[in-house]
């Protein structure tokens, strides 16, 4: 089935926006018509891509508004775009506030005698942190229950949602994906010398620098690793803990061995330069950065939390340790940097996992059949 789909996500910040954007690009490549509806152009979206349109949500301010009502402006824009382009379905990523806006848009379309089912994809903190917050709990539960389809990015998140919200309807698990043609290993690390001129081993961390990512652990791990192996840490991304992390690097006396690169549009060019990816997060419902690294043949050293064990098999295609156990993470990184045979074996296994379980060719069709199912169910009901 060919769909005309509206996709809404947070365009600038975090993994949910990346998944939504990559999904839209993949769908457009497969012939679907994709309309992104958001307040800014998603960071990884190439606006020139055929069959992709971007519709900006303008949020006007007014002296009465202490907080401009983005959710309402978004609902209005969703309804407008759906009417104008005869959308078949809306797919919103991150429940709050997107599923509430979609629910309103669906009701507005009904006034025009038009149907507009919506699917909500849960990514993690929308359930585990924000959705469980008292002020958002009732509306999040309501909008999930009202969704025509709900997906979660891991078995862990499906179970967490059922636990946090009690019995909800069916939640379909569709795991995150990576394009293994774009994310590729580069065993020669051809461009690494521009970033690490002394030829040290390269550690990388990639995130939105929020407290849940434990970015300070990355610096402490580097400090420990450097006692054994010359290494340089590339910190990719930005967020609230970036400036404190830069300070900590100075305090630890390792600032010349760390480069903070900020937000990067083409991480597929950077990740293959690394020997190891650090993901010391307190919680991850999936851990997209680890998957991207694995596709590039870069073994991740991560934490045994949330949905990460569904992605990384400890000791096979990466390592898993407890959050906060810097010594254990350091030991794993040192072993990967000093034992070339181990690193080569894990690198191959990591790529194999990405290719055989999480590549776009396996996952995008799951979304396509879900769209068909939800749209078909809706047509049968009205
Ligand atoms: O906190 C983040 O990492 C951002 C958040 C998001 O929604 O942008 O990420 C969540 O969604 C990603 C994409 O599906 C997952 O890979 C992350 O594991 C998940 N983060 C958490 O659960 C903390």
mmCIF file of C-alpha atoms and ligand atoms in Angstrom:
data_model
loop_
_atom_site.group_PDB
_atom_site.id
_atom_site.type_symbol
_atom_site.label_atom_id
_atom_site.label_comp_id
_atom_site.label_asym_id
_atom_site.label_seq_id
_atom_site.Cartn_x
_atom_site.Cartn_y
_atom_site.Cartn_z
ATOM 1 C CA UNK A 1 0.000 0.000 0.000
ATOM 2 C CA UNK A 2 1.215 3.471 -0.884
ATOM 3 C CA UNK A 3 0.669 5.992 1.934
ATOM 4 C CA UNK A 4 0.547 9.741 2.219
ATOM 5 C CA UNK A 5 1.846 10.184 5.706
ATOM 6 C CA UNK A 6 2.377 13.099 8.082
ATOM 7 C CA UNK A 7 5.320 12.627 10.473
ATOM 8 C CA UNK A 8 5.822 14.743 13.576
ATOM 9 C CA UNK A 9 8.868 14.622 15.849
ATOM 10 C CA UNK A 10 11.225 16.788 17.862
ATOM 11 C CA UNK A 11 13.384 18.060 15.014
ATOM 12 C CA UNK A 12 16.574 19.080 16.749
ATOM 13 C CA UNK A 13 17.103 17.071 19.836
ATOM 14 C CA UNK A 14 17.580 13.380 20.528
ATOM 15 C CA UNK A 15 17.145 9.942 19.075
ATOM 16 C CA UNK A 16 13.377 10.015 18.548
ATOM 17 C CA UNK A 17 13.739 12.815 15.987
ATOM 18 C CA UNK A 18 16.536 10.934 14.268
ATOM 19 C CA UNK A 19 14.486 7.736 14.025
ATOM 20 C CA UNK A 20 11.473 9.702 12.691
ATOM 21 C CA UNK A 21 13.599 11.509 10.117
ATOM 22 C CA UNK A 22 15.389 8.387 8.900
ATOM 23 C CA UNK A 23 12.022 6.599 8.729
ATOM 24 C CA UNK A 24 10.575 9.402 6.580
ATOM 25 C CA UNK A 25 13.585 9.302 4.248
ATOM 26 C CA UNK A 26 13.368 5.519 3.896
ATOM 27 C CA UNK A 27 9.611 5.670 3.237
ATOM 28 C CA UNK A 28 10.100 8.350 0.582
ATOM 29 C CA UNK A 29 12.782 6.193 -1.071
ATOM 30 C CA UNK A 30 10.239 3.383 -1.201
ATOM 31 C CA UNK A 31 7.708 5.584 -3.037
ATOM 32 C CA UNK A 32 5.537 6.918 -0.186
ATOM 33 C CA UNK A 33 4.673 10.627 0.132
ATOM 34 C CA UNK A 34 6.033 12.011 3.402
ATOM 35 C CA UNK A 35 5.083 15.308 5.060
ATOM 36 C CA UNK A 36 7.120 16.406 8.074
ATOM 37 C CA UNK A 37 5.129 18.706 10.367
ATOM 38 C CA UNK A 38 7.220 20.359 13.058
ATOM 39 C CA UNK A 39 8.608 23.663 14.342
ATOM 40 C CA UNK A 40 11.940 23.272 12.538
ATOM 41 C CA UNK A 41 13.408 21.257 9.711
ATOM 42 C CA UNK A 42 14.591 17.941 11.218
ATOM 43 C CA UNK A 43 18.367 17.990 11.595
ATOM 44 C CA UNK A 44 19.102 14.995 9.364
ATOM 45 C CA UNK A 45 16.503 15.838 6.701
ATOM 46 C CA UNK A 46 17.789 16.671 3.255
ATOM 47 C CA UNK A 47 15.084 19.085 2.040
ATOM 48 C CA UNK A 48 15.804 18.254 -1.602
ATOM 49 C CA UNK A 49 14.719 14.609 -1.245
ATOM 50 C CA UNK A 50 11.934 13.634 -3.679
ATOM 51 C CA UNK A 51 8.508 12.925 -2.166
ATOM 52 C CA UNK A 52 9.421 14.737 1.090
ATOM 53 C CA UNK A 53 7.768 17.991 2.151
ATOM 54 C CA UNK A 54 8.344 19.997 5.271
ATOM 55 C CA UNK A 55 5.571 22.080 6.869
ATOM 56 C CA UNK A 56 6.659 24.493 9.557
ATOM 57 C CA UNK A 57 4.504 25.053 12.622
ATOM 58 C CA UNK A 58 4.509 28.727 13.540
ATOM 59 C CA UNK A 59 3.768 29.487 17.148
ATOM 60 C CA UNK A 60 2.624 33.071 17.553
ATOM 61 C CA UNK A 61 3.203 34.716 20.866
ATOM 62 C CA UNK A 62 0.816 37.029 22.653
ATOM 63 C CA UNK A 63 1.320 38.995 25.893
ATOM 64 C CA UNK A 64 -1.260 36.812 27.669
ATOM 65 C CA UNK A 65 0.627 33.604 26.919
ATOM 66 C CA UNK A 66 3.260 32.833 29.474
ATOM 67 C CA UNK A 67 3.893 29.666 27.435
ATOM 68 C CA UNK A 68 2.960 29.841 23.731
ATOM 69 C CA UNK A 69 0.645 26.864 23.056
ATOM 70 C CA UNK A 70 2.743 24.825 20.591
ATOM 71 C CA UNK A 71 0.499 21.773 20.889
ATOM 72 C CA UNK A 72 -2.470 23.747 19.559
ATOM 73 C CA UNK A 73 -0.536 25.337 16.695
ATOM 74 C CA UNK A 74 0.742 21.855 15.830
ATOM 75 C CA UNK A 75 -2.788 20.380 15.867
ATOM 76 C CA UNK A 76 -4.019 23.154 13.549
ATOM 77 C CA UNK A 77 -1.119 22.599 11.151
ATOM 78 C CA UNK A 78 -1.610 18.825 11.175
ATOM 79 C CA UNK A 79 -5.283 19.272 10.281
ATOM 80 C CA UNK A 80 -4.470 21.805 7.529
ATOM 81 C CA UNK A 81 -1.784 19.611 5.945
ATOM 82 C CA UNK A 82 -3.957 16.499 6.224
ATOM 83 C CA UNK A 83 -6.834 18.241 4.423
ATOM 84 C CA UNK A 84 -4.696 19.895 1.784
ATOM 85 C CA UNK A 85 -2.638 16.780 0.907
ATOM 86 C CA UNK A 86 -5.278 14.112 1.682
ATOM 87 C CA UNK A 87 -3.055 12.373 4.221
ATOM 88 C CA UNK A 88 -3.893 8.759 5.027
ATOM 89 C CA UNK A 89 -2.295 8.663 8.446
ATOM 90 C CA UNK A 90 -0.320 10.713 10.983
ATOM 91 C CA UNK A 91 2.674 9.117 12.669
ATOM 92 C CA UNK A 92 3.902 10.973 15.737
ATOM 93 C CA UNK A 93 7.175 10.236 17.511
ATOM 94 C CA UNK A 94 7.362 10.897 21.258
ATOM 95 C CA UNK A 95 3.990 10.911 22.969
ATOM 96 C CA UNK A 96 4.142 14.359 24.564
ATOM 97 C CA UNK A 97 2.664 16.569 23.206
ATOM 98 C CA UNK A 98 2.530 15.110 19.703
ATOM 99 C CA UNK A 99 -0.103 12.443 20.293
ATOM 100 C CA UNK A 100 -2.409 14.989 21.934
ATOM 101 C CA UNK A 101 -2.082 17.302 18.909
ATOM 102 C CA UNK A 102 -2.754 14.366 16.575
ATOM 103 C CA UNK A 103 -5.854 13.465 18.542
ATOM 104 C CA UNK A 104 -7.177 17.019 18.120
ATOM 105 C CA UNK A 105 -6.312 17.003 14.405
ATOM 106 C CA UNK A 106 -8.200 13.716 13.994
ATOM 107 C CA UNK A 107 -11.271 15.290 15.599
ATOM 108 C CA UNK A 108 -10.995 18.407 13.441
ATOM 109 C CA UNK A 109 -10.843 16.278 10.284
ATOM 110 C CA UNK A 110 -13.913 14.332 11.387
ATOM 111 C CA UNK A 111 -15.867 17.617 11.167
ATOM 112 C CA UNK A 112 -14.998 17.648 7.472
ATOM 113 C CA UNK A 113 -16.143 14.059 7.087
ATOM 114 C CA UNK A 114 -12.516 12.972 6.676
ATOM 115 C CA UNK A 115 -10.728 10.194 8.508
ATOM 116 C CA UNK A 116 -7.251 10.631 9.876
ATOM 117 C CA UNK A 117 -5.956 7.771 12.038
ATOM 118 C CA UNK A 118 -2.798 8.400 14.026
ATOM 119 C CA UNK A 119 -0.005 6.183 15.270
ATOM 120 C CA UNK A 120 2.121 7.057 18.293
ATOM 121 C CA UNK A 121 5.654 5.704 18.567
ATOM 122 C CA UNK A 122 6.978 5.657 22.113
ATOM 123 C CA UNK A 123 10.717 6.244 22.450
ATOM 124 C CA UNK A 124 11.490 6.095 26.141
ATOM 125 C CA UNK A 125 11.636 9.207 28.238
ATOM 126 C CA UNK A 126 8.122 10.107 27.058
ATOM 127 C CA UNK A 127 7.059 7.163 29.245
ATOM 128 C CA UNK A 128 9.789 6.610 31.796
ATOM 129 C CA UNK A 129 10.288 10.262 32.794
ATOM 130 C CA UNK A 130 7.872 12.731 31.280
ATOM 131 C CA UNK A 131 4.802 10.521 31.020
ATOM 132 C CA UNK A 132 5.191 9.336 34.583
ATOM 133 C CA UNK A 133 5.358 12.935 35.854
ATOM 134 C CA UNK A 134 2.092 13.723 37.672
ATOM 135 C CA UNK A 135 1.341 16.786 35.550
ATOM 136 C CA UNK A 136 1.568 14.854 32.272
ATOM 137 C CA UNK A 137 0.433 11.404 33.370
ATOM 138 C CA UNK A 138 -3.359 11.599 32.695
ATOM 139 C CA UNK A 139 -3.056 13.275 29.287
ATOM 140 C CA UNK A 140 -0.282 10.920 28.149
ATOM 141 C CA UNK A 141 -2.268 7.859 29.188
ATOM 142 C CA UNK A 142 -5.362 9.244 27.463
ATOM 143 C CA UNK A 143 -3.618 10.090 24.199
ATOM 144 C CA UNK A 144 -1.895 6.698 24.064
ATOM 145 C CA UNK A 145 -5.204 4.951 24.632
ATOM 146 C CA UNK A 146 -6.855 7.100 21.968
ATOM 147 C CA UNK A 147 -4.117 6.389 19.389
ATOM 148 C CA UNK A 148 -5.205 4.188 16.490
ATOM 149 C CA UNK A 149 -1.889 2.382 16.725
ATOM 150 C CA UNK A 150 0.966 2.432 19.234
ATOM 151 C CA UNK A 151 4.483 1.189 18.677
ATOM 152 C CA UNK A 152 7.434 0.926 21.062
ATOM 153 C CA UNK A 153 11.083 0.681 20.099
ATOM 154 C CA UNK A 154 11.898 -2.262 22.370
ATOM 155 C CA UNK A 155 10.273 -5.047 24.367
ATOM 156 C CA UNK A 156 11.531 -3.287 27.482
ATOM 157 C CA UNK A 157 9.618 -0.107 26.601
ATOM 158 C CA UNK A 158 6.438 -2.009 25.831
ATOM 159 C CA UNK A 159 6.609 -3.641 29.278
ATOM 160 C CA UNK A 160 7.514 -0.320 30.963
ATOM 161 C CA UNK A 161 4.529 1.384 29.313
ATOM 162 C CA UNK A 162 2.151 -1.330 30.478
ATOM 163 C CA UNK A 163 3.592 -1.013 33.975
ATOM 164 C CA UNK A 164 3.504 2.797 34.142
ATOM 165 C CA UNK A 165 0.052 3.207 32.617
ATOM 166 C CA UNK A 166 -1.633 -0.025 33.606
ATOM 167 C CA UNK A 167 -3.428 -2.044 30.950
ATOM 168 C CA UNK A 168 -3.331 -0.191 27.639
ATOM 169 C CA UNK A 169 -4.292 -1.584 24.247
ATOM 170 C CA UNK A 170 -1.921 -3.467 21.977
ATOM 171 C CA UNK A 171 1.559 -2.004 21.659
ATOM 172 C CA UNK A 172 3.479 -3.251 18.638
ATOM 173 C CA UNK A 173 7.242 -3.505 19.108
ATOM 174 C CA UNK A 174 9.100 -2.224 16.047
ATOM 175 C CA UNK A 175 12.748 -1.879 16.914
ATOM 176 C CA UNK A 176 14.999 0.940 15.798
ATOM 177 C CA UNK A 177 16.935 0.499 12.590
ATOM 178 C CA UNK A 178 20.044 1.632 10.745
ATOM 179 C CA UNK A 179 20.835 1.979 7.066
ATOM 180 C CA UNK A 180 23.800 -0.379 6.699
ATOM 181 C CA UNK A 181 24.687 1.080 3.282
ATOM 182 C CA UNK A 182 25.173 4.530 4.794
ATOM 183 C CA UNK A 183 26.654 3.397 8.127
ATOM 184 C CA UNK A 184 29.707 1.376 7.061
ATOM 185 C CA UNK A 185 32.995 0.373 8.663
ATOM 186 C CA UNK A 186 36.171 2.159 7.612
ATOM 187 C CA UNK A 187 38.936 -0.128 8.954
ATOM 188 C CA UNK A 188 41.662 2.253 7.772
ATOM 189 C CA UNK A 189 40.079 5.196 9.613
ATOM 190 C CA UNK A 190 41.218 7.409 6.750
ATOM 191 C CA UNK A 191 40.256 10.782 8.238
ATOM 192 C CA UNK A 192 41.102 10.099 11.879
ATOM 193 C CA UNK A 193 44.433 11.936 11.664
ATOM 194 C CA UNK A 194 42.670 15.272 11.196
ATOM 195 C CA UNK A 195 40.921 14.830 14.555
ATOM 196 C CA UNK A 196 43.603 12.959 16.512
ATOM 197 C CA UNK A 197 46.922 14.077 15.017
ATOM 198 C CA UNK A 198 49.018 11.980 17.397
ATOM 199 C CA UNK A 199 47.420 8.772 16.140
ATOM 200 C CA UNK A 200 45.976 7.723 19.510
ATOM 201 C CA UNK A 201 43.171 5.202 19.747
ATOM 202 C CA UNK A 202 39.796 6.933 19.405
ATOM 203 C CA UNK A 203 36.922 6.679 21.874
ATOM 204 C CA UNK A 204 33.622 8.279 20.927
ATOM 205 C CA UNK A 205 30.498 9.340 22.756
ATOM 206 C CA UNK A 206 27.406 10.509 20.905
ATOM 207 C CA UNK A 207 24.334 11.880 22.682
ATOM 208 C CA UNK A 208 22.221 14.868 23.633
ATOM 209 C CA UNK A 209 24.307 15.414 26.800
ATOM 210 C CA UNK A 210 21.405 15.073 29.194
ATOM 211 C CA UNK A 211 21.971 13.771 32.748
ATOM 212 C CA UNK A 212 20.579 10.319 31.810
ATOM 213 C CA UNK A 213 23.587 9.885 29.460
ATOM 214 C CA UNK A 214 26.175 10.155 32.287
ATOM 215 C CA UNK A 215 28.627 12.035 30.040
ATOM 216 C CA UNK A 216 30.960 12.681 32.990
ATOM 217 C CA UNK A 217 31.616 8.937 33.145
ATOM 218 C CA UNK A 218 33.060 9.161 29.619
ATOM 219 C CA UNK A 219 35.741 11.557 30.853
ATOM 220 C CA UNK A 220 36.581 9.392 33.860
ATOM 221 C CA UNK A 221 36.770 6.341 31.614
ATOM 222 C CA UNK A 222 39.176 8.192 29.321
ATOM 223 C CA UNK A 223 41.282 9.199 32.318
ATOM 224 C CA UNK A 224 41.553 5.538 33.383
ATOM 225 C CA UNK A 225 42.179 4.274 29.854
ATOM 226 C CA UNK A 226 45.015 6.758 29.320
ATOM 227 C CA UNK A 227 46.907 5.217 32.240
ATOM 228 C CA UNK A 228 47.261 2.134 30.001
ATOM 229 C CA UNK A 229 46.843 3.245 26.364
ATOM 230 C CA UNK A 230 47.239 6.577 24.533
ATOM 231 C CA UNK A 231 43.667 7.505 23.627
ATOM 232 C CA UNK A 232 41.601 10.484 22.532
ATOM 233 C CA UNK A 233 37.889 11.022 23.211
ATOM 234 C CA UNK A 234 35.560 12.593 20.646
ATOM 235 C CA UNK A 235 32.382 13.943 22.251
ATOM 236 C CA UNK A 236 29.672 14.392 19.609
ATOM 237 C CA UNK A 237 26.441 16.263 20.337
ATOM 238 C CA UNK A 238 25.330 19.006 22.661
ATOM 239 C CA UNK A 239 23.013 19.561 25.600
ATOM 240 C CA UNK A 240 22.836 20.684 29.221
ATOM 241 C CA UNK A 241 25.835 18.679 30.476
ATOM 242 C CA UNK A 242 28.257 19.776 27.758
ATOM 243 C CA UNK A 243 29.693 22.863 29.526
ATOM 244 C CA UNK A 244 30.024 21.044 32.884
ATOM 245 C CA UNK A 245 31.765 18.198 31.019
ATOM 246 C CA UNK A 246 34.219 20.654 29.439
ATOM 247 C CA UNK A 247 34.955 21.961 32.941
ATOM 248 C CA UNK A 248 35.451 18.450 34.277
ATOM 249 C CA UNK A 249 37.899 17.643 31.468
ATOM 250 C CA UNK A 250 39.978 20.644 32.615
ATOM 251 C CA UNK A 251 39.706 19.651 36.279
ATOM 252 C CA UNK A 252 40.889 16.121 35.454
ATOM 253 C CA UNK A 253 43.766 17.566 33.395
ATOM 254 C CA UNK A 254 42.721 15.656 30.265
ATOM 255 C CA UNK A 255 41.334 18.550 28.209
ATOM 256 C CA UNK A 256 43.904 18.170 25.418
ATOM 257 C CA UNK A 257 42.806 14.552 24.989
ATOM 258 C CA UNK A 258 39.113 15.362 24.535
ATOM 259 C CA UNK A 259 37.468 17.136 21.606
ATOM 260 C CA UNK A 260 33.916 18.413 21.953
ATOM 261 C CA UNK A 261 32.596 18.497 18.403
ATOM 262 C CA UNK A 262 29.047 19.714 19.103
ATOM 263 C CA UNK A 263 26.055 18.667 17.002
ATOM 264 C CA UNK A 264 27.011 16.993 13.757
ATOM 265 C CA UNK A 265 24.799 16.406 10.736
ATOM 266 C CA UNK A 266 26.724 13.477 9.255
ATOM 267 C CA UNK A 267 27.642 11.159 12.103
ATOM 268 C CA UNK A 268 28.039 8.281 9.633
ATOM 269 C CA UNK A 269 31.292 9.981 8.566
ATOM 270 C CA UNK A 270 32.560 10.348 12.132
ATOM 271 C CA UNK A 271 31.603 7.088 13.837
ATOM 272 C CA UNK A 272 33.843 4.827 11.690
ATOM 273 C CA UNK A 273 36.870 6.788 12.980
ATOM 274 C CA UNK A 274 36.339 5.380 16.466
ATOM 275 C CA UNK A 275 37.775 2.193 17.952
ATOM 276 C CA UNK A 276 35.150 2.010 20.721
ATOM 277 C CA UNK A 277 31.830 3.751 21.427
ATOM 278 C CA UNK A 278 31.059 4.746 25.022
ATOM 279 C CA UNK A 279 27.410 4.641 26.113
ATOM 280 C CA UNK A 280 27.449 4.751 29.944
ATOM 281 C CA UNK A 281 23.762 5.800 30.211
ATOM 282 C CA UNK A 282 21.685 5.465 33.328
ATOM 283 C CA UNK A 283 18.816 4.268 31.116
ATOM 284 C CA UNK A 284 18.247 3.644 27.413
ATOM 285 C CA UNK A 285 15.058 2.229 25.965
ATOM 286 C CA UNK A 286 17.068 1.202 22.939
ATOM 287 C CA UNK A 287 20.395 3.053 22.472
ATOM 288 C CA UNK A 288 20.399 4.200 18.851
ATOM 289 C CA UNK A 289 23.967 5.539 18.941
ATOM 290 C CA UNK A 290 25.202 2.056 19.867
ATOM 291 C CA UNK A 291 23.373 0.568 16.868
ATOM 292 C CA UNK A 292 24.859 3.178 14.521
ATOM 293 C CA UNK A 293 28.305 2.360 15.905
ATOM 294 C CA UNK A 294 27.738 -1.374 15.487
ATOM 295 C CA UNK A 295 26.793 -0.868 11.832
ATOM 296 C CA UNK A 296 30.133 0.920 11.448
ATOM 297 C CA UNK A 297 31.915 -2.050 13.059
ATOM 298 C CA UNK A 298 32.667 -0.044 16.218
ATOM 299 C CA UNK A 299 32.056 -2.159 19.353
ATOM 300 C CA UNK A 300 30.024 -0.357 22.043
ATOM 301 C CA UNK A 301 30.762 -0.477 25.758
ATOM 302 C CA UNK A 302 27.383 0.263 27.281
ATOM 303 C CA UNK A 303 25.171 -0.359 30.285
ATOM 304 C CA UNK A 304 22.943 -3.312 31.121
ATOM 305 C CA UNK A 305 19.774 -1.199 31.340
ATOM 306 C CA UNK A 306 16.384 -0.857 29.655
ATOM 307 C CA UNK A 307 16.321 -2.173 26.091
ATOM 308 C CA UNK A 308 20.093 -2.203 25.561
ATOM 309 C CA UNK A 309 20.474 -5.973 26.118
ATOM 310 C CA UNK A 310 18.014 -6.473 23.228
ATOM 311 C CA UNK A 311 20.625 -4.820 21.019
ATOM 312 C CA UNK A 312 24.036 -5.660 22.494
ATOM 313 C CA UNK A 313 24.937 -9.239 23.421
ATOM 314 C CA UNK A 314 27.484 -8.899 26.198
ATOM 315 C CA UNK A 315 30.888 -10.259 25.226
ATOM 316 C CA UNK A 316 29.821 -10.962 21.637
ATOM 317 C CA UNK A 317 29.174 -7.683 19.799
ATOM 318 C CA UNK A 318 29.942 -5.261 22.633
ATOM 319 C CA UNK A 319 30.208 -5.123 26.406
ATOM 320 C CA UNK A 320 27.589 -4.337 29.048
ATOM 321 C CA UNK A 321 28.376 -3.105 32.538
ATOM 322 C CA UNK A 322 26.431 -1.525 35.392
ATOM 323 C CA UNK A 323 25.780 2.231 35.143
ATOM 324 C CA UNK A 324 28.303 4.184 37.198
ATOM 325 C CA UNK A 325 30.865 1.369 37.370
ATOM 326 C CA UNK A 326 33.596 3.420 35.735
ATOM 327 C CA UNK A 327 36.314 0.906 36.620
ATOM 328 C CA UNK A 328 34.495 -1.921 34.834
ATOM 329 C CA UNK A 329 33.832 0.226 31.745
ATOM 330 C CA UNK A 330 37.473 1.308 31.712
ATOM 331 C CA UNK A 331 38.705 -2.288 31.887
ATOM 332 C CA UNK A 332 36.472 -3.269 28.940
ATOM 333 C CA UNK A 333 37.703 -0.355 26.854
ATOM 334 C CA UNK A 334 41.343 -1.140 27.649
ATOM 335 C CA UNK A 335 40.819 -4.771 26.632
ATOM 336 C CA UNK A 336 39.364 -3.679 23.285
ATOM 337 C CA UNK A 337 42.175 -1.213 22.641
ATOM 338 C CA UNK A 338 45.006 -3.580 23.545
ATOM 339 C CA UNK A 339 43.731 -6.852 22.094
ATOM 340 C CA UNK A 340 43.470 -6.424 18.319
ATOM 341 C CA UNK A 341 42.039 -9.912 17.793
ATOM 342 C CA UNK A 342 39.263 -9.258 20.324
ATOM 343 C CA UNK A 343 38.438 -5.907 18.749
ATOM 344 C CA UNK A 344 38.387 -7.386 15.225
ATOM 345 C CA UNK A 345 36.113 -10.224 16.347
ATOM 346 C CA UNK A 346 33.695 -7.881 18.145
ATOM 347 C CA UNK A 347 33.753 -5.378 15.326
ATOM 348 C CA UNK A 348 32.688 -8.098 12.852
ATOM 349 C CA UNK A 349 30.017 -9.392 15.231
ATOM 350 C CA UNK A 350 28.679 -5.857 15.793
ATOM 351 C CA UNK A 351 28.335 -5.259 12.054
ATOM 352 C CA UNK A 352 26.693 -8.675 11.677
ATOM 353 C CA UNK A 353 24.104 -7.848 14.361
ATOM 354 C CA UNK A 354 23.264 -4.545 12.663
ATOM 355 C CA UNK A 355 22.943 -6.189 9.247
ATOM 356 C CA UNK A 356 20.989 -9.256 10.248
ATOM 357 C CA UNK A 357 18.637 -7.841 12.904
ATOM 358 C CA UNK A 358 18.299 -4.063 12.589
ATOM 359 C CA UNK A 359 18.889 -2.984 9.014
ATOM 360 C CA UNK A 360 16.307 -0.836 7.223
ATOM 361 C CA UNK A 361 15.401 -3.676 4.850
ATOM 362 C CA UNK A 362 14.081 -5.666 7.819
ATOM 363 C CA UNK A 363 12.433 -2.939 9.879
ATOM 364 C CA UNK A 364 10.855 -0.467 7.417
ATOM 365 C CA UNK A 365 8.496 -3.144 5.996
ATOM 366 C CA UNK A 366 7.231 -3.684 9.560
ATOM 367 C CA UNK A 367 6.161 -0.023 9.652
ATOM 368 C CA UNK A 368 4.616 -0.319 6.187
ATOM 369 C CA UNK A 369 2.482 -3.293 7.165
ATOM 370 C CA UNK A 370 1.489 -1.574 10.385
ATOM 371 C CA UNK A 371 0.291 1.490 8.426
ATOM 372 C CA UNK A 372 -1.712 -0.816 6.205
ATOM 373 C CA UNK A 373 -3.180 -2.616 9.202
ATOM 374 C CA UNK A 374 -4.138 0.581 11.068
ATOM 375 C CA UNK A 375 -5.583 2.310 7.993
ATOM 376 C CA UNK A 376 -7.467 -0.876 7.056
ATOM 377 C CA UNK A 377 -8.827 -1.281 10.588
ATOM 378 C CA UNK A 378 -9.992 2.318 10.571
ATOM 379 C CA UNK A 379 -11.668 1.995 7.160
ATOM 380 C CA UNK A 380 -13.475 -1.133 8.331
ATOM 381 C CA UNK A 381 -14.707 0.667 11.482
ATOM 382 C CA UNK A 382 -16.250 3.746 9.774
HETATM 383 O O1 LIG B 1 17.031 10.731 25.974
HETATM 384 C C1 LIG B 1 17.325 10.461 24.840
HETATM 385 O O2 LIG B 1 18.225 9.714 24.529
HETATM 386 C C2 LIG B 1 16.519 11.060 23.756
HETATM 387 C C3 LIG B 1 15.382 10.174 23.481
HETATM 388 C C4 LIG B 1 14.541 10.775 22.435
HETATM 389 O O3 LIG B 1 13.386 10.464 22.427
HETATM 390 O O4 LIG B 1 14.925 11.608 21.650
HETATM 391 O O5 LIG B 1 15.915 8.897 23.148
HETATM 392 C C5 LIG B 1 15.096 7.794 23.287
HETATM 393 O O6 LIG B 1 14.766 7.410 21.953
HETATM 394 C C6 LIG B 1 15.874 6.896 21.205
HETATM 395 C C7 LIG B 1 15.397 6.606 19.792
HETATM 396 O O7 LIG B 1 14.355 5.693 19.770
HETATM 397 C C8 LIG B 1 16.443 5.655 21.900
HETATM 398 O O8 LIG B 1 17.513 5.129 21.150
HETATM 399 C C9 LIG B 1 16.927 6.055 23.301
HETATM 400 O O9 LIG B 1 17.354 4.883 23.968
HETATM 401 C C10 LIG B 1 15.795 6.699 24.081
HETATM 402 N N1 LIG B 1 16.374 7.280 25.299
HETATM 403 C C11 LIG B 1 16.069 6.838 26.520
HETATM 404 O O10 LIG B 1 15.308 5.903 26.727
HETATM 405 C C12 LIG B 1 16.764 7.520 27.646
#
